[in-house]
Coordinates of C-alpha atoms and ligand atoms in Angstrom, one line a residue:
M1 CA -1.7 -14.1 -3.3
E2 CA 1.1 -14.7 -0.9
I3 CA 1.0 -13.7 2.8
Q4 CA 4.4 -13.4 4.5
E5 CA 4.9 -13.6 8.2
N6 CA 7.0 -11.4 10.5
I7 CA 8.2 -8.9 8.0
S8 CA 10.3 -5.9 9.1
L9 CA 8.7 -2.6 8.1
K10 CA 11.9 -0.6 8.5
A11 CA 12.3 -0.1 4.8
Y12 CA 8.6 0.7 4.4
N13 CA 8.5 3.8 6.7
T14 CA 10.4 7.0 6.0
F15 CA 11.3 7.4 9.7
G16 CA 13.2 4.2 9.2
V17 CA 12.2 2.8 12.6
E18 CA 12.1 -0.9 13.3
A19 CA 8.6 -2.4 13.5
N20 CA 7.3 -5.8 12.5
A21 CA 4.2 -6.8 10.6
R22 CA 2.8 -10.1 11.9
Y23 CA 1.4 -10.7 8.4
F24 CA 2.3 -8.8 5.2
T25 CA 1.3 -8.8 1.5
E26 CA 1.4 -6.6 -1.5
V27 CA -1.4 -6.0 -3.9
H28 CA -1.0 -4.9 -7.5
S29 CA -4.6 -4.5 -8.6
T30 CA -8.1 -3.9 -7.2
E31 CA -9.0 -7.5 -8.0
E32 CA -6.0 -8.8 -6.1
L33 CA -6.9 -6.6 -3.1
Q34 CA -10.5 -7.9 -3.2
E35 CA -9.2 -11.5 -3.2
V36 CA -7.1 -10.8 -0.2
L37 CA -10.0 -9.3 1.7
R38 CA -12.2 -12.2 0.7
K39 CA -9.8 -14.8 2.0
W40 CA -8.3 -13.0 5.1
R41 CA -10.0 -13.9 8.3
G42 CA -7.8 -12.2 10.8
G43 CA -9.5 -8.8 11.3
R44 CA -9.4 -5.5 9.3
P45 CA -6.0 -5.1 7.6
F46 CA -3.8 -2.0 7.7
I47 CA -3.1 -0.3 4.4
L48 CA 0.4 0.9 3.8
G49 CA 1.2 3.5 1.1
G50 CA 4.6 5.1 0.9
G51 CA 5.0 5.0 4.7
S52 CA 5.9 8.7 4.7
N53 CA 3.2 10.0 7.1
I54 CA 3.3 7.4 9.8
L55 CA 5.1 6.8 13.0
L56 CA 5.2 3.1 13.9
T57 CA 5.5 2.7 17.7
G58 CA 5.1 -1.1 18.0
Q59 CA 4.5 -4.4 16.3
L60 CA 1.5 -4.5 13.9
E61 CA -0.4 -7.7 14.9
G62 CA -2.7 -8.1 12.0
L63 CA -2.3 -8.1 8.2
V64 CA -0.4 -5.1 6.5
I65 CA -1.3 -4.7 2.9
K66 CA 1.1 -2.6 0.8
N67 CA -0.8 -0.8 -1.9
N68 CA 1.1 -1.3 -5.1
I69 CA -1.7 -0.6 -7.5
R70 CA -0.1 1.2 -10.5
G71 CA -1.0 2.8 -13.8
K72 CA -1.3 6.4 -15.0
A73 CA -3.4 7.6 -17.9
I74 CA -4.9 10.8 -19.3
T75 CA -8.6 9.9 -19.4
G76 CA -9.9 13.0 -21.1
K77 CA -9.2 16.4 -22.5
K78 CA -11.6 19.2 -23.1
G79 CA -11.5 23.0 -23.3
G80 CA -8.0 23.4 -21.9
R81 CA -8.7 20.9 -19.1
A82 CA -7.3 17.3 -18.7
W83 CA -8.3 14.4 -16.5
V84 CA -5.6 12.1 -15.2
S85 CA -6.3 8.8 -13.5
A86 CA -3.6 7.1 -11.4
G87 CA -3.4 3.9 -9.3
G88 CA -3.3 4.4 -5.5
G89 CA 0.2 2.8 -5.3
E90 CA 1.8 5.3 -7.8
N91 CA 4.5 7.5 -6.3
W92 CA 3.1 11.0 -6.0
H93 CA 6.2 12.9 -7.2
E94 CA 6.6 10.6 -10.2
L95 CA 3.0 11.3 -11.1
V96 CA 3.7 15.1 -10.8
L97 CA 6.7 14.8 -13.2
W98 CA 4.7 12.6 -15.6
C99 CA 2.0 15.2 -15.8
L100 CA 4.5 18.0 -16.3
D101 CA 6.1 16.0 -19.1
R102 CA 2.8 16.0 -20.8
G103 CA 2.3 19.7 -20.3
L104 CA -0.3 19.3 -17.6
G105 CA -0.4 21.8 -14.8
G106 CA -2.0 22.3 -11.4
I107 CA 0.2 20.1 -9.2
E108 CA 3.6 21.6 -9.8
N109 CA 3.5 23.3 -6.4
L110 CA 3.1 19.8 -4.9
S111 CA 6.4 18.5 -6.4
L112 CA 8.7 16.3 -4.3
I113 CA 6.1 15.5 -1.6
P114 CA 6.9 11.9 -0.5
G115 CA 4.3 9.2 -0.5
T116 CA 1.8 7.6 -2.8
T117 CA -1.1 9.0 -4.8
G118 CA -3.6 6.9 -2.8
A119 CA -2.4 8.6 0.4
A120 CA -2.6 12.1 -1.0
P121 CA -6.4 12.6 -0.5
I122 CA -6.3 11.1 3.0
Q123 CA -4.4 14.0 4.5
N124 CA -5.1 16.4 1.6
I125 CA -1.4 17.0 1.0
G126 CA -0.5 20.6 0.5
A127 CA 2.5 22.9 0.0
Y128 CA 3.5 26.3 -1.3
G129 CA 0.0 27.7 -1.7
C130 CA -1.6 24.6 -3.3
E131 CA -3.7 21.8 -1.8
F132 CA -4.5 18.4 -3.3
S133 CA -8.2 19.1 -3.0
E134 CA -7.9 21.9 -5.6
V135 CA -7.0 19.4 -8.4
F136 CA -9.0 16.5 -7.1
H137 CA -11.8 15.1 -9.3
Q138 CA -12.8 11.8 -7.9
L139 CA -11.5 8.6 -6.3
E140 CA -12.3 4.9 -6.1
A141 CA -11.8 3.0 -2.8
V142 CA -12.4 -0.5 -1.7
E143 CA -14.3 -0.9 1.5
M144 CA -12.3 -3.4 3.5
D145 CA -15.1 -5.1 5.4
T146 CA -17.1 -5.9 2.3
G147 CA -14.7 -5.6 -0.7
A148 CA -17.1 -3.3 -2.4
I149 CA -15.9 -0.5 -4.6
H150 CA -17.1 3.0 -3.8
S151 CA -16.6 6.2 -5.7
F152 CA -16.1 9.5 -3.8
G153 CA -16.5 13.0 -5.2
K154 CA -15.1 16.2 -3.7
E155 CA -17.9 16.8 -1.3
A156 CA -17.9 13.2 0.0
C157 CA -14.2 13.5 0.8
R158 CA -14.8 16.4 3.2
F159 CA -11.3 17.9 2.6
G160 CA -9.9 20.2 5.2
Y161 CA -6.4 21.4 6.2
R162 CA -4.4 18.2 6.2
D163 CA -7.7 16.4 6.7
S164 CA -10.4 14.4 5.0
I165 CA -13.2 11.9 5.9
F166 CA -10.5 9.2 5.5
K167 CA -8.7 10.6 8.6
Q168 CA -12.0 11.0 10.5
E169 CA -15.2 8.8 10.3
L170 CA -13.8 6.5 7.6
R171 CA -10.3 6.1 9.2
G172 CA -8.9 2.8 8.3
L173 CA -12.0 1.5 6.6
Y174 CA -11.1 2.0 2.9
C175 CA -8.2 1.4 0.6
I176 CA -7.9 4.1 -2.0
T177 CA -7.2 2.2 -5.3
R178 CA -7.5 5.0 -7.9
V179 CA -7.4 8.7 -7.9
S180 CA -8.6 11.0 -10.7
L181 CA -7.3 14.6 -11.0
E182 CA -8.6 17.6 -13.0
L183 CA -5.6 19.5 -14.4
T184 CA -5.0 22.3 -16.9
A185 CA -3.7 21.5 -20.4
A186 CA -3.4 25.1 -21.4
N187 CA -3.6 28.6 -19.7
H188 CA -2.0 27.3 -16.5
R189 CA -2.7 29.1 -13.3
I190 CA 0.8 29.8 -12.1
N191 CA 0.8 30.2 -8.3
T192 CA 3.8 31.9 -7.0
A193 CA 2.1 33.7 -4.1
Y194 CA 4.2 31.8 -1.5
G195 CA 7.2 34.0 -0.5
D196 CA 9.8 31.3 -0.9
I197 CA 8.8 30.5 -4.5
R198 CA 8.8 34.2 -5.5
R199 CA 12.2 34.7 -3.9
T200 CA 13.6 31.6 -5.6
L201 CA 12.3 32.6 -9.1
D202 CA 13.3 36.3 -8.6
G203 CA 16.8 35.0 -7.7
Q204 CA 16.9 33.1 -11.0
G205 CA 15.7 36.2 -13.0
I206 CA 12.6 34.3 -14.0
T207 CA 9.7 36.8 -14.4
E208 CA 7.2 34.7 -16.4
P209 CA 7.6 31.2 -14.9
T210 CA 6.2 28.1 -16.5
I211 CA 4.8 25.1 -14.6
H212 CA 8.3 23.5 -15.0
D213 CA 10.0 26.6 -13.5
V214 CA 7.6 26.4 -10.5
S215 CA 8.2 22.7 -10.0
R216 CA 12.0 23.2 -10.2
A217 CA 11.7 26.1 -7.6
V218 CA 9.7 23.9 -5.3
I219 CA 12.1 21.1 -5.6
A220 CA 15.0 23.4 -4.8
I221 CA 13.2 24.9 -1.7
R222 CA 12.1 21.5 -0.4
S223 CA 15.6 20.0 -0.9
G224 CA 17.2 23.0 0.9
K225 CA 14.9 22.9 4.0
L226 CA 13.5 19.4 4.4
P227 CA 15.7 16.4 5.1
D228 CA 15.8 13.6 2.5
P229 CA 14.3 10.6 4.2
K230 CA 16.8 8.4 2.5
V231 CA 19.6 10.2 4.4
L232 CA 17.8 11.2 7.6
G233 CA 14.6 9.4 8.6
N234 CA 11.6 11.7 8.9
S235 CA 7.9 12.2 8.0
G236 CA 7.9 15.8 6.9
S237 CA 6.0 18.2 9.2
F238 CA 5.2 16.3 12.4
F239 CA 2.6 18.7 13.7
K240 CA -0.1 20.7 12.1
N241 CA 0.0 24.5 12.1
P242 CA -2.6 25.5 14.7
E243 CA -5.4 27.8 13.7
L244 CA -6.5 30.1 16.5
P245 CA -9.8 31.8 17.1
P246 CA -9.3 35.7 16.8
E247 CA -9.6 36.2 20.6
Q248 CA -7.0 33.6 21.5
F249 CA -4.7 35.1 18.8
R250 CA -5.0 38.6 20.2
R251 CA -4.0 37.4 23.6
L252 CA -1.1 35.5 22.2
Q253 CA 0.1 38.5 20.2
Q254 CA -0.1 40.8 23.3
Q255 CA 2.2 38.5 25.1
F256 CA 4.4 37.7 22.0
P257 CA 4.3 40.7 19.7
D258 CA 6.7 39.0 17.2
V259 CA 4.5 35.9 16.7
V260 CA 4.6 34.9 13.0
H261 CA 1.0 34.5 11.8
Y262 CA -1.2 34.2 8.7
P263 CA -4.8 35.5 8.9
L264 CA -7.4 33.0 7.4
E265 CA -10.5 34.0 5.5
D266 CA -12.8 32.9 8.3
G267 CA -11.2 35.2 10.8
R268 CA -9.0 32.6 12.5
V269 CA -5.2 33.0 12.4
K270 CA -2.7 30.3 11.5
I271 CA 0.5 30.1 13.5
P272 CA 3.4 28.2 12.0
A273 CA 4.1 25.3 14.4
G274 CA 7.7 25.5 13.4
W275 CA 8.0 28.9 14.9
L276 CA 6.3 27.8 18.2
V277 CA 8.6 24.8 18.4
E278 CA 11.7 26.9 17.7
Q279 CA 10.7 29.5 20.3
A280 CA 10.1 26.7 22.8
G281 CA 13.8 26.0 22.3
W282 CA 13.7 22.6 20.5
K283 CA 15.2 23.5 17.1
G284 CA 18.3 21.3 16.5
K285 CA 17.9 19.6 19.9
R286 CA 18.2 15.8 20.3
L287 CA 16.6 13.4 22.8
G288 CA 18.4 10.1 22.4
G289 CA 18.4 9.1 18.7
A290 CA 15.5 11.4 17.9
G291 CA 15.8 15.1 17.2
C292 CA 14.1 18.3 16.0
Y293 CA 15.6 19.1 12.6
E294 CA 18.1 22.1 12.7
K295 CA 16.7 23.8 9.5
Q296 CA 13.0 23.2 10.1
A297 CA 11.8 22.8 13.7
L298 CA 8.5 21.2 12.6
V299 CA 10.3 18.1 11.3
L300 CA 11.3 15.4 13.7
V301 CA 14.1 13.2 12.6
N302 CA 15.6 9.8 13.4
Y303 CA 19.4 10.1 13.7
G304 CA 19.7 6.4 13.1
Q305 CA 18.9 4.4 16.2
A306 CA 15.6 5.9 17.4
T307 CA 12.6 3.7 17.9
G308 CA 9.1 4.9 17.2
R309 CA 8.6 5.3 20.9
D310 CA 11.7 7.5 21.2
I311 CA 10.3 9.8 18.5
L312 CA 6.9 9.8 20.2
A313 CA 8.6 10.7 23.5
L314 CA 10.3 13.6 21.8
A315 CA 7.0 14.7 20.2
E316 CA 5.3 14.7 23.6
R317 CA 8.0 16.7 25.2
V318 CA 7.8 19.3 22.4
Q319 CA 4.0 19.4 22.8
Q320 CA 4.3 20.0 26.5
S321 CA 6.9 22.8 26.1
V322 CA 4.8 24.6 23.5
E323 CA 1.7 24.2 25.7
E324 CA 3.5 25.6 28.7
K325 CA 4.9 28.6 26.9
F326 CA 2.1 29.5 24.5
G327 CA -1.0 27.6 25.9
I328 CA -1.4 25.8 22.5
W329 CA -1.5 22.0 22.2
L330 CA 0.1 21.0 18.9
E331 CA -1.9 18.3 17.0
T332 CA 0.2 15.7 15.2
E333 CA 0.0 15.7 11.4
V334 CA 1.7 12.3 11.2
N335 CA -0.4 9.2 12.0
V336 CA 0.9 7.6 15.1
I337 CA 0.3 3.9 15.0
Ligands
EPU1 N1 9.4 28.8 11.1 C1 10.2 29.1 12.1 N2 11.1 28.1 12.5 C2 11.2 27.0 11.9 C3 10.3 26.7 10.9 C4 9.4 27.6 10.5 O1 10.2 30.2 12.7 O2 12.0 26.1 12.4 C5 8.4 29.9 10.7 C6 9.0 30.9 9.7 O3 8.5 32.1 10.0 C7 8.5 30.4 8.3 C8 7.2 29.9 8.7 O4 7.3 29.3 10.0 O5 8.5 31.5 7.4 C9 6.6 28.9 7.7 O6 7.6 27.8 7.5 P1 7.6 27.0 6.1 O7 7.4 27.9 5.0 O8 8.7 26.1 6.2 O9 6.2 26.2 6.2 P2 5.5 25.4 7.4 O10 4.3 26.1 7.8 O11 6.5 25.0 8.5 C10 3.9 24.1 5.8 C11 3.5 22.6 5.6 C12 4.6 21.9 4.8 C13 4.8 22.6 3.5 C14 5.2 24.1 3.8 C15 5.3 24.9 2.5 C16 2.1 22.0 7.5 C17 2.0 21.2 8.8 N3 3.3 22.0 6.9 O12 5.1 24.0 6.7 O13 4.1 20.6 4.6 O14 5.8 22.0 2.7 O15 4.1 24.7 4.6 O16 4.0 25.1 2.0 O17 1.1 22.6 7.1 C18 4.2 18.4 5.4 O18 2.9 18.5 5.5 O19 4.8 17.3 5.7 C19 4.9 19.5 4.9 C20 6.3 19.5 4.9

C-alpha cells in the first residue's frame, strides 16, 4: 500500500478540472482496501470511481481512494438467465461489451455510459428506457468506518430515479467492491420504446433488432448528442429531469402550452430539464470557460480552462434562470464536491 501526497485529480475527473488530493492511493482488491482502511488514521476517505459524475470545486483534504478492483465472470446460468459478477473498478461500458460478446442481454441500452461498475448503483444509471436497477441482482460493499463487508439486495439499495441509498443515508459511507447483475442468456427483451432508438433502427432498415443492434444504435445516438469527455470535459446530464405533481404541471402547461412532458405511472409528470434550460436561453451559451453544450442543454462543459467553481457558478445561474421563468428549481444530478 502506497499513499501519495498532493496528487492532481485533473486526469481523474471527466470535467477535466484541476483539483488536488492531499493524499491518494489506488486499491486493486477488497483486501487491499481493508488494509488501507485499517491503517489510515486521517478521517473517512473519499472513494473515486471513473470521476464521471462529480464536479470538484476545491482541494480534497483527506485521503482519496481510487477503486481499481477488477474482474468479470459469469457466475451462473439457468433457464435463459445468466448472472455476471464484476469488480467495482471495472469500466461500465467495457462490461456491457463483454456481456454482449457472450450473448448476454439486458444492459445494451446502457451502452457507452461513462464511469465504473461500482458507481452504477449509486446513481442508478439509466438511459433509453432502461435503468440499472432492472438488471441489478446484488452488491458487496465495504463499510469504510469498520472495514466490514456487507451485501445489499435490491430492496436494501432503495433505487429511485438517478438515486439510491448510497446517495442518501449511506452517502460516502461505503465503497462498492463487487456488483452482480441478472441478465438474459436467451429470449432477450429488446427495448426500443425510446423514440431515438426506434428512429435510428428504422433509418438503418432494421426491423428485428438484436441486442447488438440496440447497443450500436445507442452508441450512435450518444456519440451524436453527448460530448466525448476526452475532447470536451463534461459529466453527462448536470441536472435531473424534474418530476412535477399533477397540479403544478397543469399550471405550467397553461402558461407554456408547448412544454415537453412525459406522464409517469404515479400521476406526476416528468419535464426534460434540457428543454427548460434551452427555453431559459442557456443552450450554447458560455460563462468564462464553462458552457452549456450546444447540442444538449442539460450537459455543462469545460471549454478548457474552467475551474470547478466556474462550472458551479454557471450551474447556479442556470438554476436561477429556470426558477425565474418556470418556478422550478433544478436539482443537480452530478455530485458537487
Ligand atoms: N430537450 C430540449 N433541449 C435540449 C435537450 C433536450 O428541448 O437541449 C428536450 C427534447 O424535447 C428531447 C427531450 O428533452 O426530446 C429529452 O432529451 P434526451 O432524449 O436527450 O434525454 P434527457 O431527458 O435530456 C435523459 C438522461 C440521460 C440519458 C437520456 C436518454 C437524465 C438527467 N438524463 O436525458 O442521461 O442518456 O435521457 O435516455 O435523466 C446522464 O444521466 O448523465 C445522462 C446523459
